[in-house]
C-alpha positions as protocol buffer text, in pm:
chain_id: "A"
residue {
  index: 1
  type: MET
  ca { x: 9874 y: -8289 z: -2479 }
}
residue {
  index: 2
  type: GLN
  ca { x: 9689 y: -8073 z: -2228 }
}
residue {
  index: 3
  type: THR
  ca { x: 9786 y: -7721 z: -2125 }
}
residue {
  index: 4
  type: HIS
  ca { x: 9929 y: -7830 z: -1791 }
}
residue {
  index: 5
  type: HIS
  ca { x: 10165 y: -8071 z: -1968 }
}
residue {
  index: 6
  type: LEU
  ca { x: 10376 y: -7777 z: -2089 }
}
residue {
  index: 7
  type: THR
  ca { x: 10515 y: -7444 z: -1973 }
}
residue {
  index: 8
  type: ILE
  ca { x: 10700 y: -7161 z: -2146 }
}
residue {
  index: 9
  type: THR
  ca { x: 10987 y: -6959 z: -1999 }
}
residue {
  index: 10
  type: SER
  ca { x: 11080 y: -6595 z: -2054 }
}
residue {
  index: 11
  type: HIS
  ca { x: 11357 y: -6725 z: -2285 }
}
residue {
  index: 12
  type: ASN
  ca { x: 11097 y: -6888 z: -2513 }
}
residue {
  index: 13
  type: GLU
  ca { x: 11193 y: -7236 z: -2398 }
}
residue {
  index: 14
  type: ILE
  ca { x: 10907 y: -7484 z: -2384 }
}
residue {
  index: 15
  type: TYR
  ca { x: 10925 y: -7762 z: -2126 }
}
residue {
  index: 16
  type: PHE
  ca { x: 10680 y: -8048 z: -2168 }
}
residue {
  index: 17
  type: SER
  ca { x: 10616 y: -8395 z: -2031 }
}
residue {
  index: 18
  type: GLU
  ca { x: 10588 y: -8729 z: -2208 }
}
residue {
  index: 19
  type: ALA
  ca { x: 10439 y: -8948 z: -1938 }
}
residue {
  index: 20
  type: PRO
  ca { x: 10442 y: -9289 z: -2109 }
}
residue {
  index: 21
  type: ALA
  ca { x: 10814 y: -9251 z: -2185 }
}
residue {
  index: 22
  type: HIS
  ca { x: 10891 y: -9108 z: -1836 }
}
residue {
  index: 23
  type: LYS
  ca { x: 11059 y: -8803 z: -1995 }
}
residue {
  index: 24
  type: VAL
  ca { x: 11065 y: -8426 z: -1961 }
}
residue {
  index: 25
  type: TRP
  ca { x: 11158 y: -8241 z: -2279 }
}
residue {
  index: 26
  type: MET
  ca { x: 11274 y: -7890 z: -2360 }
}
residue {
  index: 27
  type: SER
  ca { x: 11236 y: -7712 z: -2692 }
}
residue {
  index: 28
  type: ASP
  ca { x: 11450 y: -7400 z: -2723 }
}
residue {
  index: 29
  type: ALA
  ca { x: 11359 y: -7078 z: -2906 }
}
residue {
  index: 30
  type: ALA
  ca { x: 11516 y: -7212 z: -3226 }
}
residue {
  index: 31
  type: GLY
  ca { x: 11297 y: -7523 z: -3212 }
}
residue {
  index: 32
  type: HIS
  ca { x: 11568 y: -7771 z: -3110 }
}
residue {
  index: 33
  type: LYS
  ca { x: 11426 y: -8021 z: -2865 }
}
residue {
  index: 34
  type: ARG
  ca { x: 11597 y: -8255 z: -2625 }
}
residue {
  index: 35
  type: VAL
  ca { x: 11524 y: -8469 z: -2324 }
}
residue {
  index: 36
  type: VAL
  ca { x: 11623 y: -8282 z: -2008 }
}
residue {
  index: 37
  type: TYR
  ca { x: 11520 y: -8548 z: -1757 }
}
residue {
  index: 38
  type: GLU
  ca { x: 11425 y: -8917 z: -1756 }
}
residue {
  index: 39
  type: GLY
  ca { x: 11310 y: -9122 z: -1463 }
}
residue {
  index: 40
  type: ILE
  ca { x: 10997 y: -8972 z: -1310 }
}
residue {
  index: 41
  type: ASN
  ca { x: 10734 y: -9244 z: -1282 }
}
residue {
  index: 42
  type: TRP
  ca { x: 10461 y: -9056 z: -1475 }
}
residue {
  index: 43
  type: PRO
  ca { x: 10552 y: -8689 z: -1541 }
}
residue {
  index: 44
  type: ARG
  ca { x: 10238 y: -8487 z: -1611 }
}
residue {
  index: 45
  type: GLY
  ca { x: 10211 y: -8122 z: -1507 }
}
residue {
  index: 46
  type: VAL
  ca { x: 10508 y: -7892 z: -1557 }
}
residue {
  index: 47
  type: ARG
  ca { x: 10546 y: -7533 z: -1440 }
}
residue {
  index: 48
  type: VAL
  ca { x: 10823 y: -7272 z: -1408 }
}
residue {
  index: 49
  type: SER
  ca { x: 10853 y: -7091 z: -1073 }
}
residue {
  index: 50
  type: ALA
  ca { x: 10768 y: -6723 z: -1037 }
}
residue {
  index: 51
  type: ASP
  ca { x: 11137 y: -6628 z: -1024 }
}
residue {
  index: 52
  type: ARG
  ca { x: 11203 y: -6850 z: -1328 }
}
residue {
  index: 53
  type: SER
  ca { x: 11476 y: -7048 z: -1148 }
}
residue {
  index: 54
  type: LEU
  ca { x: 11290 y: -7378 z: -1094 }
}
residue {
  index: 55
  type: LEU
  ca { x: 11094 y: -7624 z: -1301 }
}
residue {
  index: 56
  type: VAL
  ca { x: 10844 y: -7836 z: -1112 }
}
residue {
  index: 57
  type: VAL
  ca { x: 10699 y: -8162 z: -1246 }
}
residue {
  index: 58
  type: ASP
  ca { x: 10424 y: -8358 z: -1077 }
}
residue {
  index: 59
  type: ASP
  ca { x: 10405 y: -8737 z: -1060 }
}
residue {
  index: 60
  type: PRO
  ca { x: 10032 y: -8829 z: -1020 }
}
residue {
  index: 61
  type: PRO
  ca { x: 10068 y: -9195 z: -913 }
}
residue {
  index: 62
  type: THR
  ca { x: 10275 y: -9072 z: -617 }
}
residue {
  index: 63
  type: SER
  ca { x: 10250 y: -8795 z: -360 }
}
residue {
  index: 64
  type: TRP
  ca { x: 10544 y: -8601 z: -504 }
}
residue {
  index: 65
  type: VAL
  ca { x: 10611 y: -8294 z: -714 }
}
residue {
  index: 66
  type: TRP
  ca { x: 10972 y: -8285 z: -831 }
}
residue {
  index: 67
  type: ALA
  ca { x: 11178 y: -7962 z: -839 }
}
residue {
  index: 68
  type: PHE
  ca { x: 11474 y: -7891 z: -1069 }
}
residue {
  index: 69
  type: GLN
  ca { x: 11707 y: -7594 z: -1099 }
}
residue {
  index: 70
  type: ILE
  ca { x: 11705 y: -7449 z: -1451 }
}
residue {
  index: 71
  type: GLN
  ca { x: 12050 y: -7376 z: -1593 }
}
residue {
  index: 72
  type: VAL
  ca { x: 12135 y: -7096 z: -1840 }
}
residue {
  index: 73
  type: ASP
  ca { x: 12128 y: -7342 z: -2132 }
}
residue {
  index: 74
  type: GLY
  ca { x: 11786 y: -7476 z: -2023 }
}
residue {
  index: 75
  type: SER
  ca { x: 11920 y: -7801 z: -1880 }
}
residue {
  index: 76
  type: LEU
  ca { x: 11799 y: -7919 z: -1541 }
}
residue {
  index: 77
  type: ILE
  ca { x: 12009 y: -8003 z: -1235 }
}
residue {
  index: 78
  type: ASN
  ca { x: 11954 y: -8112 z: -875 }
}
residue {
  index: 79
  type: GLY
  ca { x: 11620 y: -8279 z: -947 }
}
residue {
  index: 80
  type: ARG
  ca { x: 11448 y: -8437 z: -650 }
}
residue {
  index: 81
  type: PRO
  ca { x: 11105 y: -8502 z: -505 }
}
residue {
  index: 82
  type: PHE
  ca { x: 11038 y: -8179 z: -315 }
}
residue {
  index: 83
  type: TYR
  ca { x: 10671 y: -8097 z: -262 }
}
residue {
  index: 84
  type: ARG
  ca { x: 10494 y: -8379 z: -74 }
}
residue {
  index: 85
  type: LEU
  ca { x: 10121 y: -8378 z: -146 }
}
residue {
  index: 86
  type: GLU
  ca { x: 9844 y: -8522 z: 68 }
}
residue {
  index: 87
  type: ALA
  ca { x: 9673 y: -8839 z: -56 }
}
residue {
  index: 88
  type: SER
  ca { x: 9323 y: -8946 z: 44 }
}
residue {
  index: 89
  type: ASP
  ca { x: 9407 y: -9312 z: 88 }
}
residue {
  index: 90
  type: GLU
  ca { x: 9694 y: -9551 z: 150 }
}
residue {
  index: 91
  type: SER
  ca { x: 9796 y: -9564 z: -216 }
}
residue {
  index: 92
  type: SER
  ca { x: 9974 y: -9223 z: -211 }
}
residue {
  index: 93
  type: ALA
  ca { x: 9830 y: -9147 z: -557 }
}
residue {
  index: 94
  type: THR
  ca { x: 9722 y: -8782 z: -582 }
}
residue {
  index: 95
  type: ASP
  ca { x: 9628 y: -8765 z: -951 }
}
residue {
  index: 96
  type: ALA
  ca { x: 9809 y: -8431 z: -961 }
}
residue {
  index: 97
  type: GLY
  ca { x: 9750 y: -8228 z: -1275 }
}
residue {
  index: 98
  type: GLY
  ca { x: 9791 y: -7858 z: -1343 }
}
residue {
  index: 99
  type: MET
  ca { x: 10001 y: -7632 z: -1123 }
}
residue {
  index: 100
  type: VAL
  ca { x: 10054 y: -7260 z: -1082 }
}
residue {
  index: 101
  type: PHE
  ca { x: 10268 y: -7033 z: -864 }
}
residue {
  index: 102
  type: ASP
  ca { x: 10148 y: -6722 z: -687 }
}
residue {
  index: 103
  type: SER
  ca { x: 10352 y: -6402 z: -652 }
}
residue {
  index: 104
  type: GLU
  ca { x: 10486 y: -6513 z: -311 }
}
residue {
  index: 105
  type: GLY
  ca { x: 10622 y: -6846 z: -440 }
}
residue {
  index: 106
  type: PHE
  ca { x: 10344 y: -7074 z: -312 }
}
residue {
  index: 107
  type: LEU
  ca { x: 10265 y: -7363 z: -547 }
}
residue {
  index: 108
  type: TYR
  ca { x: 9901 y: -7458 z: -615 }
}
residue {
  index: 109
  type: VAL
  ca { x: 9849 y: -7815 z: -739 }
}
residue {
  index: 110
  type: ALA
  ca { x: 9525 y: -7955 z: -882 }
}
residue {
  index: 111
  type: THR
  ca { x: 9460 y: -8301 z: -730 }
}
residue {
  index: 112
  type: LYS
  ca { x: 9174 y: -8540 z: -665 }
}
residue {
  index: 113
  type: GLN
  ca { x: 9157 y: -8399 z: -310 }
}
residue {
  index: 114
  type: GLY
  ca { x: 9126 y: -8040 z: -436 }
}
residue {
  index: 115
  type: VAL
  ca { x: 9383 y: -7765 z: -480 }
}
residue {
  index: 116
  type: GLN
  ca { x: 9681 y: -7830 z: -255 }
}
residue {
  index: 117
  type: VAL
  ca { x: 9876 y: -7516 z: -163 }
}
residue {
  index: 118
  type: CYS
  ca { x: 10245 y: -7573 z: -88 }
}
residue {
  index: 119
  type: ASP
  ca { x: 10492 y: -7333 z: 71 }
}
residue {
  index: 120
  type: GLN
  ca { x: 10849 y: -7270 z: -43 }
}
residue {
  index: 121
  type: ARG
  ca { x: 10978 y: -7552 z: 181 }
}
residue {
  index: 122
  type: GLY
  ca { x: 10761 y: -7812 z: 7 }
}
residue {
  index: 123
  type: ARG
  ca { x: 10492 y: -7849 z: 274 }
}
residue {
  index: 124
  type: VAL
  ca { x: 10118 y: -7850 z: 208 }
}
residue {
  index: 125
  type: THR
  ca { x: 9979 y: -7555 z: 403 }
}
residue {
  index: 126
  type: ALA
  ca { x: 9618 y: -7573 z: 283 }
}
residue {
  index: 127
  type: ILE
  ca { x: 9382 y: -7779 z: 72 }
}
residue {
  index: 128
  type: ILE
  ca { x: 9100 y: -7600 z: -106 }
}
residue {
  index: 129
  type: ASP
  ca { x: 8821 y: -7853 z: -146 }
}
residue {
  index: 130
  type: ALA
  ca { x: 8726 y: -7959 z: -496 }
}
residue {
  index: 131
  type: PRO
  ca { x: 8386 y: -7823 z: -602 }
}
residue {
  index: 132
  type: GLY
  ca { x: 8275 y: -8167 z: -724 }
}
residue {
  index: 133
  type: SER
  ca { x: 8342 y: -8527 z: -630 }
}
residue {
  index: 134
  type: ASP
  ca { x: 8602 y: -8604 z: -899 }
}
residue {
  index: 135
  type: GLY
  ca { x: 8877 y: -8365 z: -786 }
}
residue {
  index: 136
  type: VAL
  ca { x: 9023 y: -8093 z: -1004 }
}
residue {
  index: 137
  type: SER
  ca { x: 9237 y: -8129 z: -1315 }
}
residue {
  index: 138
  type: ASN
  ca { x: 9388 y: -7783 z: -1362 }
}
residue {
  index: 139
  type: VAL
  ca { x: 9439 y: -7460 z: -1168 }
}
residue {
  index: 140
  type: PHE
  ca { x: 9537 y: -7109 z: -1279 }
}
residue {
  index: 141
  type: PHE
  ca { x: 9508 y: -6742 z: -1185 }
}
residue {
  index: 142
  type: GLY
  ca { x: 9311 y: -6487 z: -1385 }
}
residue {
  index: 143
  type: GLY
  ca { x: 9159 y: -6141 z: -1369 }
}
residue {
  index: 144
  type: PRO
  ca { x: 9310 y: -5794 z: -1419 }
}
residue {
  index: 145
  type: VAL
  ca { x: 9545 y: -5832 z: -1121 }
}
residue {
  index: 146
  type: LEU
  ca { x: 9541 y: -6213 z: -1107 }
}
residue {
  index: 147
  type: GLN
  ca { x: 9305 y: -6206 z: -809 }
}
residue {
  index: 148
  type: TRP
  ca { x: 9089 y: -6502 z: -914 }
}
residue {
  index: 149
  type: LEU
  ca { x: 9183 y: -6867 z: -871 }
}
residue {
  index: 150
  type: TYR
  ca { x: 9028 y: -7083 z: -1143 }
}
residue {
  index: 151
  type: VAL
  ca { x: 8997 y: -7461 z: -1137 }
}
residue {
  index: 152
  type: THR
  ca { x: 8870 y: -7708 z: -1391 }
}
residue {
  index: 153
  type: ASP
  ca { x: 8663 y: -8001 z: -1272 }
}
residue {
  index: 154
  type: TRP
  ca { x: 8652 y: -8238 z: -1573 }
}
residue {
  index: 155
  type: GLY
  ca { x: 8430 y: -8031 z: -1801 }
}
residue {
  index: 156
  type: LYS
  ca { x: 8338 y: -7746 z: -1565 }
}
residue {
  index: 157
  type: ILE
  ca { x: 8527 y: -7435 z: -1461 }
}
residue {
  index: 158
  type: TYR
  ca { x: 8502 y: -7258 z: -1126 }
}
residue {
  index: 159
  type: ARG
  ca { x: 8659 y: -6946 z: -982 }
}
residue {
  index: 160
  type: ARG
  ca { x: 8701 y: -6788 z: -641 }
}
residue {
  index: 161
  type: PRO
  ca { x: 8868 y: -6469 z: -518 }
}
residue {
  index: 162
  type: VAL
  ca { x: 9196 y: -6517 z: -334 }
}
residue {
  index: 163
  type: LYS
  ca { x: 9412 y: -6299 z: -110 }
}
residue {
  index: 164
  type: ARG
  ca { x: 9739 y: -6386 z: -281 }
}
residue {
  index: 165
  type: ARG
  ca { x: 9788 y: -6285 z: -641 }
}
residue {
  index: 166
  type: GLY
  ca { x: 9908 y: -6504 z: -920 }
}
residue {
  index: 167
  type: ALA
  ca { x: 10266 y: -6468 z: -1041 }
}
residue {
  index: 168
  type: ALA
  ca { x: 10299 y: -6235 z: -1337 }
}
residue {
  index: 169
  type: PRO
  ca { x: 10300 y: -6424 z: -1667 }
}
residue {
  index: 170
  type: ILE
  ca { x: 10595 y: -6406 z: -1902 }
}
residue {
  index: 171
  type: THR
  ca { x: 10609 y: -6084 z: -2100 }
}
residue {
  index: 172
  type: VAL
  ca { x: 10833 y: -6188 z: -2388 }
}
residue {
  index: 173
  type: PRO
  ca { x: 10636 y: -6231 z: -2711 }
}
residue {
  index: 174
  type: ILE
  ca { x: 10645 y: -6587 z: -2838 }
}
residue {
  index: 175
  type: ASP
  ca { x: 10605 y: -6677 z: -3202 }
}
residue {
  index: 176
  type: ILE
  ca { x: 10432 y: -7015 z: -3169 }
}
residue {
  index: 177
  type: ARG
  ca { x: 10398 y: -7048 z: -3547 }
}
residue {
  index: 178
  type: GLN
  ca { x: 10774 y: -7013 z: -3600 }
}
residue {
  index: 179
  type: ASN
  ca { x: 10848 y: -7266 z: -3325 }
}
residue {
  index: 180
  type: ALA
  ca { x: 10599 y: -7509 z: -3481 }
}
residue {
  index: 181
  type: LEU
  ca { x: 10757 y: -7462 z: -3825 }
}
residue {
  index: 182
  type: ASN
  ca { x: 11104 y: -7520 z: -3683 }
}
residue {
  index: 183
  type: ASN
  ca { x: 10989 y: -7842 z: -3513 }
}
residue {
  index: 184
  type: ARG
  ca { x: 10812 y: -7967 z: -3827 }
}
residue {
  index: 185
  type: ASN
  ca { x: 11122 y: -7910 z: -4042 }
}
residue {
  index: 186
  type: ARG
  ca { x: 11345 y: -8121 z: -3815 }
}
């Protein structure tokens, strides 16, 4: 599992994808895990929105990123293809990977075309070219005020300053060891 295959909420819920089984899972703070969605062709990257109300899941063989509303119990409702990414050829495959939200709700998606920036209505508003020829696999914000956009390019890492800032990370402490112990004992 790669880092963009999972995301953690402020309620210590972990959402993660299992692409070969076409499933999205959720593990709650107590370590109980369950399938919260089945049916995406090849779910890979998962990310929670800046306001913590949506879960987005990309589907690399297609041009879509799905959006789901997160319910109080962690379940997902109203799932649908929402963000339509640009593909470089007729196949519609984007090879979407990691994703991150900025503080204004724009979604940044790592693809073979580069970083595709999507607005809140699901439209691509910009594509930041990949630094190499193989596309990018992950994208994230860093720096003291989240002013740097980082991308990974299959073994290399690049950064650039950006005008928008990354969304603030979760601030609730997470005991990963306890969650791992709970999962192992099930």
